[in-house]
Tab-separated table of N, CA and C and ligand atoms in Angstrom:
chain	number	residue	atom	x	y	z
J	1	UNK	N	-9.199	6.138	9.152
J	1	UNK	CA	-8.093	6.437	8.233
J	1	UNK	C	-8.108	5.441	7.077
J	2	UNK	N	-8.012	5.943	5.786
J	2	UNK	CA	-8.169	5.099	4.607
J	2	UNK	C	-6.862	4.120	4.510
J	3	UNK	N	-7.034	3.283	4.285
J	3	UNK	CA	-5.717	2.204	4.314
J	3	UNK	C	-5.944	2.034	2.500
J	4	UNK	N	-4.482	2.091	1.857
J	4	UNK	CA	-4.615	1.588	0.819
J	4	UNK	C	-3.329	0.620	0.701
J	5	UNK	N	-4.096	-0.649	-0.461
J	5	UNK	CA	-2.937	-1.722	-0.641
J	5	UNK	C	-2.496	-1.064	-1.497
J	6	UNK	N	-0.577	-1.959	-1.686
J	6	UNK	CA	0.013	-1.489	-2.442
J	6	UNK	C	1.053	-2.897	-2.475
J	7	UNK	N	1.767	-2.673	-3.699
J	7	UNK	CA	2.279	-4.121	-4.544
J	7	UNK	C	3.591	-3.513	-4.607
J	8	UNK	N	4.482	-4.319	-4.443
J	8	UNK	CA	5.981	-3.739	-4.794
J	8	UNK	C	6.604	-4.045	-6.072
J	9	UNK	N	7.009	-3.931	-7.278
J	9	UNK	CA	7.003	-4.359	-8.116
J	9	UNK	C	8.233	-4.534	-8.259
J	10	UNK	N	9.438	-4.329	-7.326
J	10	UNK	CA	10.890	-4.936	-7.292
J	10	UNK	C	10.607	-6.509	-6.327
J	11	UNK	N	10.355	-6.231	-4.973
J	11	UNK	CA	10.471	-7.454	-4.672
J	11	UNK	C	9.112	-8.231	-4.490
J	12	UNK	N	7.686	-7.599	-5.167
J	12	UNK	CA	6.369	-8.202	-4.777
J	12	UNK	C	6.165	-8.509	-3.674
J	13	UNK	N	6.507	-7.686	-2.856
J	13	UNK	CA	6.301	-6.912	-1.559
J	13	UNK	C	4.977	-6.932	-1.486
J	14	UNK	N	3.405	-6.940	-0.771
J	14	UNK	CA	2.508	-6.729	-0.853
J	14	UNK	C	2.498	-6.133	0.551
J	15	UNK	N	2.439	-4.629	0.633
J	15	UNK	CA	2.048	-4.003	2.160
J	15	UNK	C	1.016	-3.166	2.061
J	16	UNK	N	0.023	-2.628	3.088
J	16	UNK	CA	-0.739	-1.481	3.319
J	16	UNK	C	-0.145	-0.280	3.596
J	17	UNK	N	-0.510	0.617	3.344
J	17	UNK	CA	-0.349	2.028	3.402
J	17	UNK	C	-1.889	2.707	4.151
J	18	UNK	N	-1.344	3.619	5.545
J	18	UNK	CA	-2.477	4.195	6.016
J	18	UNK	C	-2.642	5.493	5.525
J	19	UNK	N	-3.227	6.603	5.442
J	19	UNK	CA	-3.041	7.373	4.261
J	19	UNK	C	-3.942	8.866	4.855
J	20	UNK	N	-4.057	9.384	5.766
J	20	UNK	CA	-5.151	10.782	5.679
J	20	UNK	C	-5.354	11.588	4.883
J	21	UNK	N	-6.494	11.844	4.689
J	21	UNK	CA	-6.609	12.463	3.433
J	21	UNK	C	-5.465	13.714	3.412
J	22	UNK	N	-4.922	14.727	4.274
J	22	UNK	CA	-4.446	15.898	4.104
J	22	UNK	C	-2.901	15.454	3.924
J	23	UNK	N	-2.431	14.172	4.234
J	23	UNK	CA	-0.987	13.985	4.020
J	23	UNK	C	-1.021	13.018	2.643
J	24	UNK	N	-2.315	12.457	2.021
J	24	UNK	CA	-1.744	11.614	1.052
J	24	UNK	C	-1.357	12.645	-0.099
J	25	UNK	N	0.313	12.147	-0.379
J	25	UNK	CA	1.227	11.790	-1.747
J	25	UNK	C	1.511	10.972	-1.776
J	26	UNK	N	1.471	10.442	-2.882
J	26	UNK	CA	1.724	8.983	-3.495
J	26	UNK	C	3.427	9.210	-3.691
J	27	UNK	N	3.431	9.987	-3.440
J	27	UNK	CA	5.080	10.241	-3.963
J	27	UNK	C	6.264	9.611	-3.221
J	28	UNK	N	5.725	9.815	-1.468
J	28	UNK	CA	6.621	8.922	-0.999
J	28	UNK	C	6.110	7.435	-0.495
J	29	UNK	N	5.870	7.080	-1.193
J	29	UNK	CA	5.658	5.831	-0.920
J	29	UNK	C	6.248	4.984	-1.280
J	30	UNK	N	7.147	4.212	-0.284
J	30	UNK	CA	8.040	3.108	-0.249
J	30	UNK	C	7.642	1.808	-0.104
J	31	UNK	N	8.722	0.732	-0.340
J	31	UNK	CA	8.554	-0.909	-0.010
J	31	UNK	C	8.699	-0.580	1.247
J	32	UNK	N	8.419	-1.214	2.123
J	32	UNK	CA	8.591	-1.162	3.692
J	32	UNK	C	10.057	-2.256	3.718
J	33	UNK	N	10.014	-3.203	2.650
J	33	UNK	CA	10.630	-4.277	2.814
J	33	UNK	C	12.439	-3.874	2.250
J	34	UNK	N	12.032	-3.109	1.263
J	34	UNK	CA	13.486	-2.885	0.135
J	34	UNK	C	13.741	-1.300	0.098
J	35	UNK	N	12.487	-0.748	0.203
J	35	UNK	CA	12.915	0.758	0.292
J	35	UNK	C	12.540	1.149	-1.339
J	36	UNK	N	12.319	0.125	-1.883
J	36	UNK	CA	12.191	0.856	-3.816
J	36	UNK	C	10.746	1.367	-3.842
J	37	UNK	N	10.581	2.556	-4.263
J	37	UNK	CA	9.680	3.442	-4.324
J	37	UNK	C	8.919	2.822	-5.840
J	38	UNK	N	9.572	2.017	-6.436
J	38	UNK	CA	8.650	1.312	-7.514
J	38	UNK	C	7.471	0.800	-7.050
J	39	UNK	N	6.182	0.880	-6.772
J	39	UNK	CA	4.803	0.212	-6.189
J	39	UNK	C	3.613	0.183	-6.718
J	40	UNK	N	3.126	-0.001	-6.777
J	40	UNK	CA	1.879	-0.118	-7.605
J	40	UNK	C	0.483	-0.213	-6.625
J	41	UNK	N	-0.397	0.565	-7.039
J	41	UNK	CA	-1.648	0.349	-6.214
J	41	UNK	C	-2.361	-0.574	-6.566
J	42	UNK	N	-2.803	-1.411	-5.554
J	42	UNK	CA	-3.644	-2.690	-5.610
J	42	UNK	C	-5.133	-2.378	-5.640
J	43	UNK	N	-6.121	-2.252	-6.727
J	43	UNK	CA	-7.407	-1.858	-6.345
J	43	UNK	C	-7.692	-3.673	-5.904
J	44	UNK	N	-8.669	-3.639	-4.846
J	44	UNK	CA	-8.855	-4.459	-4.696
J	44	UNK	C	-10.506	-4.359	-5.285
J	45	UNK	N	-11.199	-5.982	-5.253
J	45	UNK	CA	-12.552	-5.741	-5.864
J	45	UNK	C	-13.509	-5.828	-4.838
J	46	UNK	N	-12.973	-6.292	-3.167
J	46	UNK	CA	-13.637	-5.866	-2.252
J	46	UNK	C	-12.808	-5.845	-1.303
J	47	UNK	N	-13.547	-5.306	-0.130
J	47	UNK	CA	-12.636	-4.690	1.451
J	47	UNK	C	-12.747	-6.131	1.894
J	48	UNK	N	-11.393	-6.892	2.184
J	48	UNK	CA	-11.205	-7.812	2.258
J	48	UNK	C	-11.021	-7.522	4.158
J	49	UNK	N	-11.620	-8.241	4.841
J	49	UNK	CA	-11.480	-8.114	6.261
J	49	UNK	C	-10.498	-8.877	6.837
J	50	UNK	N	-9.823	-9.406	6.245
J	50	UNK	CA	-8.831	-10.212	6.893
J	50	UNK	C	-8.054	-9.825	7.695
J	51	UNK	N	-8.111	-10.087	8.881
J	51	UNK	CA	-6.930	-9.192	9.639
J	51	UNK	C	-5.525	-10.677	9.964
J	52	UNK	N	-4.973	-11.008	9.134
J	52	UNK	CA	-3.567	-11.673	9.510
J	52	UNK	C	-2.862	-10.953	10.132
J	53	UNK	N	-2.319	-12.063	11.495
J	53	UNK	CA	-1.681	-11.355	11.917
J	53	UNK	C	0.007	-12.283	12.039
J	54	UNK	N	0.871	-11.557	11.923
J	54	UNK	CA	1.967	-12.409	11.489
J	54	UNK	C	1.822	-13.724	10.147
U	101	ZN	ZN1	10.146	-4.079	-2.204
């Protein structure tokens, strides 16, 4: 499943979004944190493997 980053541009929120191809709209896509649908997609310039956890 494609994971895409995404930037919150009310509270700079930085969360992932998992995404299948047959359900992605960008439309609902929320802050996880605030709920503001303001977000921005993060291209990143590589697949960063980091798995942080907490
Ligand atoms: Zn937010």
């Amino acid at each position: 499943m494609p994971a895409y980053e995404y930037k919150c541009l009310k509270c700079n929120e930085n969360f992932i979004i998992y995404i299948s191809l047959k359900e992605k709209n960008e439309e609902i896509l929320k802050c996880p944190k605030c709920g503001s649908t303001n977000v921005q997609r993060i291209y990143s310039p590589f697949h960063a493997v980091t798995s942080k956890k907490s």
